[in-house]
Amino acid sequence: MHTLGNHLNFEQTTLIKTQYDLKHAINDGSLFLMGNGYLGMRGTFMEAKKADYAGIIVTDTWDNADGKWEELSTVMNGLFADLKIDGRSIFERPWTDFKRTLDLTTGITTRDVTIQLDDVNVNIKEEKFASMDDHHVIGMRVSITADGPVDLALIQGIDADVWSLNGTHLKEVSFDSNDLGLYSQARLSSAQDIIAVATQCNVHEIGKQPLSITSKTHISLHPDTPYAWEQIMVVTSSHETKDPTLWVQKKLEDLAPYDSLKTASIKAWKEKWVPFDVRIKGDDTDDFALKFNTYHALIATPTHKPLPIGARGLSAQSYQGAAFWDQEIYNMPMYLYAQPDVAKNLLLYRYHTLDGAREKAKKHGYEGAFYAWISGKTGKELCPDFFFKDVLSGRPIRNHFNLWQIHISFDVGFAVLRYVKQHQDEAFMRDYGLEMLIEISRFLASRVAFIPHRDRYEIIRVQGPDEYHENVDNNAFTNYQAHYVLKETLQALDEYTPKNPAILPRDDELELWQSIDAKLYLPKVNEAGLLEQFDGYFDLESIVPAHKVTERLIDPEEYYGYPNGITVFTQCLKQADTVQLFSVHPELFDEEVQRTNYHYYEPRTLHFSSLSPTTHALVAARLGLVDEAYKHMKKALFIDLLNTNEAVSGGTFIGGMHTANNGASWAVVAEGFAGVAYDDGLVMNPHLPNAWESITLPLYINGALRTFEITHKTIERTDESSGPIAIRIQGTPHTLNSGEKITYTHSS
Ligand code: BGC
């Protein structure tokens, strides 16, 4: 067994924890999350209730219960079960020999615990999985044994008193039962959608309370008469079927036995892993941590429908189960290289939310598509105007993330272009992509300002990725990203005809776009080789290293940013910004410039966003700054495992899995250390950390999955499929057939 820290260990592909402490319940519930992109069941135990942060979060259940936060709902928990001994829950008894596990390859979690009673010990073995085969199903099997005689009452059923972050979503909760199991239906408080849950379990003495329906079974346990049961929950909503209650009833009638469901899920997981199964040889901990992050990225991603990846996935309701730019910039690369269908599905989600983006643009006096900073099902802006508070005065802070972080639209456009170029999906471009690009360009054209005395267009009053500096002009990341999308859109207009010609730009629009393309201000590198993050950034107070600024805090919970936080009038950054630009556009600046800027900005960065470490790791690895890259990669790999990031900021709960970081960890290995890129063909410029011997990397190229084994000196093709792959290694073109190996010279 290998130790990770925080009482976590691992053995091969299994995460293990041998200490139970209620204090860690929020984090453990996320670490041991089960899921399948449709739902996430927090890693809590069968007897867990609201106070233990028990929650099953289902995608496509957005609801606004408190008048402020529209978030995904937690649904009724059909896997509730408790063993009562003299009327007291097992939670209230001493536990020994505790062990819980999560097998990342099968998604199965277990708990093994012994409950100490006065003169007898009861051992409980619990196993759970969210089916990767049938997304509506979660199964649980429990077996209990005792070393002496004991009478127990098994209380099992559906508990609707579940953890919910912002208000009670489940209204009009009703319950029912028949020979097969127990049923519950609820209406979402503002959205009015119906959620239905059914659970297959023993149906004995039924007890109904306002927020639960349970069945009671009396068990006489002896050393030679162990007891076991299975409980299977199914869930759906009115987004999927007209009559959810009828649907779950039918589902119970046709349900396969537990073992068959489990076998089917294991098989589906096995297939799921094939394209994502990157292996790191030389450091078992890194190898495991990468797998852990990939597991969480996978279970956070809806694949059944075009729906967004939430910034905390389906691990908690924080960040509203909604997409940020994280989706296109951090989660997308893994899918672009391993399973392009999923990348396409995510882009289709952005296509289906175009109307929301159009509405937002209109509302603020612009044209085209201004994508929501926080985007749920319809693409309307979910980001409230006020969400942090000034903890010193207690007054709310107006953040302008929704209004000024306009780079979101260009990031969506950038992802469309990346996908189409890499997978030559011309049909996607004609049917969907071009329309998005045109609408994004329209937005840009209505958003730029022409400054006559400078004879150029500028993008003023924005917020770049570094959220601690709001209301800035000409953010380098934003301007370059916008320019790239506009330039490529103009080119795409020459190459493709959209399915719907009505959306094509008018002649006068086209003329304006060409003028913006020619005259959009793109900040240049100064004599010191530095690219200014935004106008006037270099005039701000420089504090190095950045964390020294925290000495100025009056209250540890203070918000650091706009309008008056401790970083606002300094060069201290929340997260990568100029370095962020290099991460998406390495082609724009030569390596020397990127290195100079990396060394300038990194010490000024607080890395208070979980997005920051992977960006630095990626850019540093590409630049051959291997130790630096590895240092950031280590941070990224352990953000969730070691719970390093704050769960509350400016009074708002932001805990849960850091889904963007989970997906981007994969991308750092592929695009950073293995140096993979797509530039009219596959490129590889590896820079492996010293601690690693090799990376085994599956990549989806030219319509099929190929695998490469990359060491410090060689790149070998290890898949068995036929046909050569063209690949540029350190600038030299090669073709690699299955089994062939190329020796390269390390450039760092
Ligand atoms: C980061 C944003 C990010 C959001 C969701 C914020 O803390 O600054 O860049 O999109 O979290 O992950």
Coordinates of N, CA, C and O in Angstrom, one line a residue, residues 610-679:
S610 N -7.9 26.9 -9.0 CA -7.4 25.6 -9.3 C -7.0 25.4 -10.7 O -6.5 24.4 -11.1
L611 N -7.3 26.4 -11.6 CA -7.0 26.3 -13.0 C -5.5 26.7 -13.2 O -4.9 26.3 -14.2
S612 N -4.9 27.4 -12.3 CA -3.6 27.9 -12.5 C -2.4 26.9 -12.6 O -1.6 27.0 -13.5
P613 N -2.4 25.9 -11.7 CA -1.2 24.9 -11.7 C -1.1 24.2 -13.1 O 0.0 24.1 -13.6
T614 N -2.2 23.7 -13.7 CA -2.0 23.0 -14.9 C -1.6 23.9 -16.0 O -0.8 23.5 -16.9
T615 N -2.1 25.1 -16.0 CA -1.6 26.1 -17.1 C -0.1 26.3 -17.0 O 0.6 26.3 -18.0
H616 N 0.4 26.5 -15.8 CA 1.8 26.7 -15.6 C 2.6 25.4 -16.0 O 3.6 25.5 -16.6
A617 N 2.0 24.3 -15.6 CA 2.7 23.0 -15.8 C 2.8 22.8 -17.4 O 3.9 22.5 -17.9
L618 N 1.7 23.1 -18.0 CA 1.7 22.9 -19.5 C 2.7 23.8 -20.2 O 3.5 23.3 -21.0
V619 N 2.7 25.1 -19.9 CA 3.5 26.0 -20.6 C 5.0 25.7 -20.2 O 5.9 25.7 -21.1
A620 N 5.3 25.5 -18.9 CA 6.7 25.3 -18.5 C 7.2 24.0 -19.2 O 8.3 23.9 -19.7
A621 N 6.4 23.0 -19.3 CA 6.8 21.7 -19.9 C 7.1 21.9 -21.4 O 8.2 21.5 -21.9
R622 N 6.3 22.7 -22.1 CA 6.5 22.9 -23.5 C 7.8 23.7 -23.7 O 8.5 23.5 -24.7
L623 N 8.1 24.6 -22.7 CA 9.3 25.4 -22.8 C 10.6 24.7 -22.3 O 11.7 25.2 -22.3
G624 N 10.4 23.4 -21.9 CA 11.6 22.6 -21.4 C 12.0 23.0 -20.0 O 13.0 22.5 -19.5
L625 N 11.1 23.7 -19.3 CA 11.4 24.0 -17.9 C 10.8 22.9 -17.1 O 9.8 23.0 -16.4
V626 N 11.5 21.7 -17.2 CA 10.9 20.5 -16.7 C 10.6 20.5 -15.2 O 9.6 20.1 -14.7
D627 N 11.6 20.9 -14.4 CA 11.4 20.9 -13.0 C 10.3 21.8 -12.5 O 9.5 21.5 -11.7
E628 N 10.3 23.0 -13.1 CA 9.2 23.9 -12.9 C 7.8 23.3 -13.2 O 6.9 23.4 -12.5
A629 N 7.8 22.7 -14.4 CA 6.5 22.1 -14.8 C 6.1 21.0 -13.9 O 4.9 20.9 -13.5
Y630 N 7.1 20.2 -13.5 CA 6.7 19.1 -12.6 C 6.2 19.6 -11.2 O 5.3 19.0 -10.6
K631 N 6.8 20.7 -10.8 CA 6.4 21.2 -9.5 C 4.9 21.6 -9.6 O 4.1 21.3 -8.7
H632 N 4.5 22.3 -10.7 CA 3.1 22.7 -10.8 C 2.2 21.4 -11.1 O 1.1 21.4 -10.6
M633 N 2.8 20.5 -11.8 CA 2.0 19.3 -12.0 C 1.6 18.5 -10.7 O 0.5 18.1 -10.5
K634 N 2.6 18.5 -9.9 CA 2.4 17.8 -8.6 C 1.3 18.5 -7.8 O 0.4 17.9 -7.2
K635 N 1.3 19.9 -7.9 CA 0.2 20.6 -7.2 C -1.1 20.2 -7.8 O -2.1 20.0 -7.1
A636 N -1.2 20.2 -9.1 CA -2.4 20.0 -9.8 C -3.0 18.6 -9.4 O -4.1 18.4 -9.1
L637 N -2.0 17.6 -9.5 CA -2.5 16.2 -9.2 C -3.1 16.0 -7.8 O -3.9 15.1 -7.6
F638 N -2.7 16.9 -6.9 CA -3.1 16.7 -5.5 C -4.1 17.7 -5.0 O -4.4 17.7 -3.8
I639 N -4.6 18.6 -5.8 CA -5.6 19.6 -5.4 C -6.7 18.9 -4.6 O -7.1 19.3 -3.5
D640 N -7.3 17.9 -5.2 CA -8.4 17.2 -4.6 C -8.0 16.2 -3.6 O -8.5 16.1 -2.5
L641 N -7.0 15.4 -4.0 CA -6.6 14.3 -3.1 C -6.2 14.8 -1.7 O -6.5 14.2 -0.7
L642 N -5.4 15.9 -1.7 CA -5.0 16.5 -0.5 C -5.8 17.7 0.0 O -5.4 18.4 0.9
N643 N -6.8 18.0 -0.8 CA -7.8 19.0 -0.4 C -7.0 20.3 -0.1 O -7.2 20.9 1.0
T644 N -6.3 20.8 -1.1 CA -5.4 21.9 -0.8 C -6.1 23.3 -1.0 O -5.6 24.3 -0.6
N645 N -7.2 23.3 -1.7 CA -7.8 24.6 -2.1 C -9.0 24.9 -1.1 O -9.7 24.0 -0.7
E646 N -9.2 26.2 -0.9 CA -10.2 26.6 0.1 C -11.6 26.2 -0.4 O -11.9 26.2 -1.6
A647 N -12.5 25.8 0.6 CA -13.8 25.4 0.2 C -14.8 26.6 0.3 O -15.9 26.5 -0.1
V648 N -14.3 27.7 0.9 CA -15.2 28.9 1.0 C -14.4 30.1 0.6 O -13.2 30.3 1.0
S649 N -14.9 31.0 -0.2 CA -14.2 32.2 -0.6 C -15.2 33.3 -0.5 O -16.4 33.2 -1.1
G650 N -14.8 34.4 0.1 CA -15.7 35.5 0.3 C -17.1 35.1 0.8 O -18.1 35.7 0.3
G651 N -17.1 34.1 1.7 CA -18.4 33.7 2.2 C -19.2 32.7 1.4 O -20.3 32.3 1.8
T652 N -18.7 32.4 0.2 CA -19.4 31.5 -0.7 C -18.8 30.1 -0.7 O -17.6 30.0 -0.9
F653 N -19.6 29.0 -0.6 CA -19.1 27.6 -0.6 C -18.7 27.3 -2.0 O -19.5 27.4 -3.0
I654 N -17.4 26.9 -2.2 CA -16.9 26.6 -3.6 C -16.3 25.2 -3.6 O -15.5 24.9 -4.4
G655 N -16.6 24.4 -2.6 CA -16.0 23.0 -2.5 C -16.5 22.1 -3.5 O -17.4 22.4 -4.3
G656 N -16.0 20.9 -3.5 CA -16.3 19.8 -4.5 C -15.1 19.5 -5.4 O -14.1 20.1 -5.2
M657 N -15.3 18.6 -6.3 CA -14.2 18.3 -7.2 C -13.8 19.4 -8.1 O -14.7 20.0 -8.7
H658 N -12.5 19.6 -8.4 CA -12.1 20.6 -9.3 C -12.0 20.0 -10.7 O -10.9 19.6 -11.1
T659 N -13.1 20.0 -11.4 CA -13.3 19.2 -12.6 C -12.3 19.7 -13.7 O -11.8 18.8 -14.5
A660 N -12.1 21.0 -13.8 CA -11.3 21.5 -14.9 C -9.8 21.0 -14.7 O -9.2 20.5 -15.6
N661 N -9.4 21.0 -13.4 CA -8.1 20.6 -13.1 C -8.0 19.1 -13.3 O -6.9 18.5 -13.7
N662 N -9.1 18.3 -13.0 CA -9.1 16.9 -13.2 C -8.8 16.6 -14.7 O -7.9 15.7 -15.0
G663 N -9.5 17.3 -15.6 CA -9.3 17.0 -17.0 C -8.0 17.5 -17.5 O -7.3 16.9 -18.4
A664 N -7.6 18.7 -17.0 CA -6.4 19.3 -17.5 C -5.1 18.6 -17.1 O -4.1 18.7 -17.7
S665 N -5.2 17.8 -16.0 CA -4.1 17.0 -15.6 C -3.7 16.0 -16.7 O -2.5 15.8 -17.0
W666 N -4.7 15.4 -17.3 CA -4.5 14.6 -18.4 C -3.8 15.3 -19.5 O -2.8 14.9 -20.2
A667 N -4.3 16.5 -19.8 CA -3.8 17.4 -20.9 C -2.4 17.8 -20.7 O -1.6 17.8 -21.6
V668 N -2.0 18.0 -19.4 CA -0.6 18.4 -19.1 C 0.4 17.2 -19.5 O 1.4 17.4 -20.1
V669 N -0.1 16.0 -19.2 CA 0.8 14.9 -19.6 C 0.9 14.8 -21.1 O 2.0 14.6 -21.6
A670 N -0.2 14.9 -21.8 CA -0.2 14.7 -23.2 C 0.4 15.9 -23.9 O 1.4 15.8 -24.6
E671 N -0.1 17.1 -23.7 CA 0.3 18.3 -24.4 C 1.6 18.9 -23.8 O 2.3 19.7 -24.5
G672 N 1.8 18.7 -22.5 CA 3.0 19.3 -21.9 C 4.1 18.3 -21.9 O 5.1 18.5 -22.8
F673 N 4.1 17.3 -21.1 CA 5.3 16.4 -21.0 C 5.6 15.6 -22.2 O 6.7 15.4 -22.6
A674 N 4.5 15.1 -22.9 CA 4.7 14.4 -24.1 C 4.8 15.3 -25.3 O 5.2 14.9 -26.4
G675 N 4.4 16.6 -25.1 CA 4.6 17.6 -26.1 C 3.7 17.4 -27.3 O 4.1 17.7 -28.5
V676 N 2.6 16.8 -27.1 CA 1.7 16.5 -28.3 C 1.0 17.8 -28.7 O 0.6 18.6 -27.9
A677 N 0.9 18.0 -30.0 CA 0.1 19.1 -30.5 C -0.4 18.7 -31.9 O 0.0 17.7 -32.4
Y678 N -1.4 19.4 -32.3 CA -1.9 19.2 -33.7 C -1.6 20.4 -34.5 O -2.1 21.5 -34.2
D679 N -0.8 20.3 -35.5 CA -0.5 21.4 -36.4 C -0.5 20.9 -37.8 O 0.6 20.5 -38.3

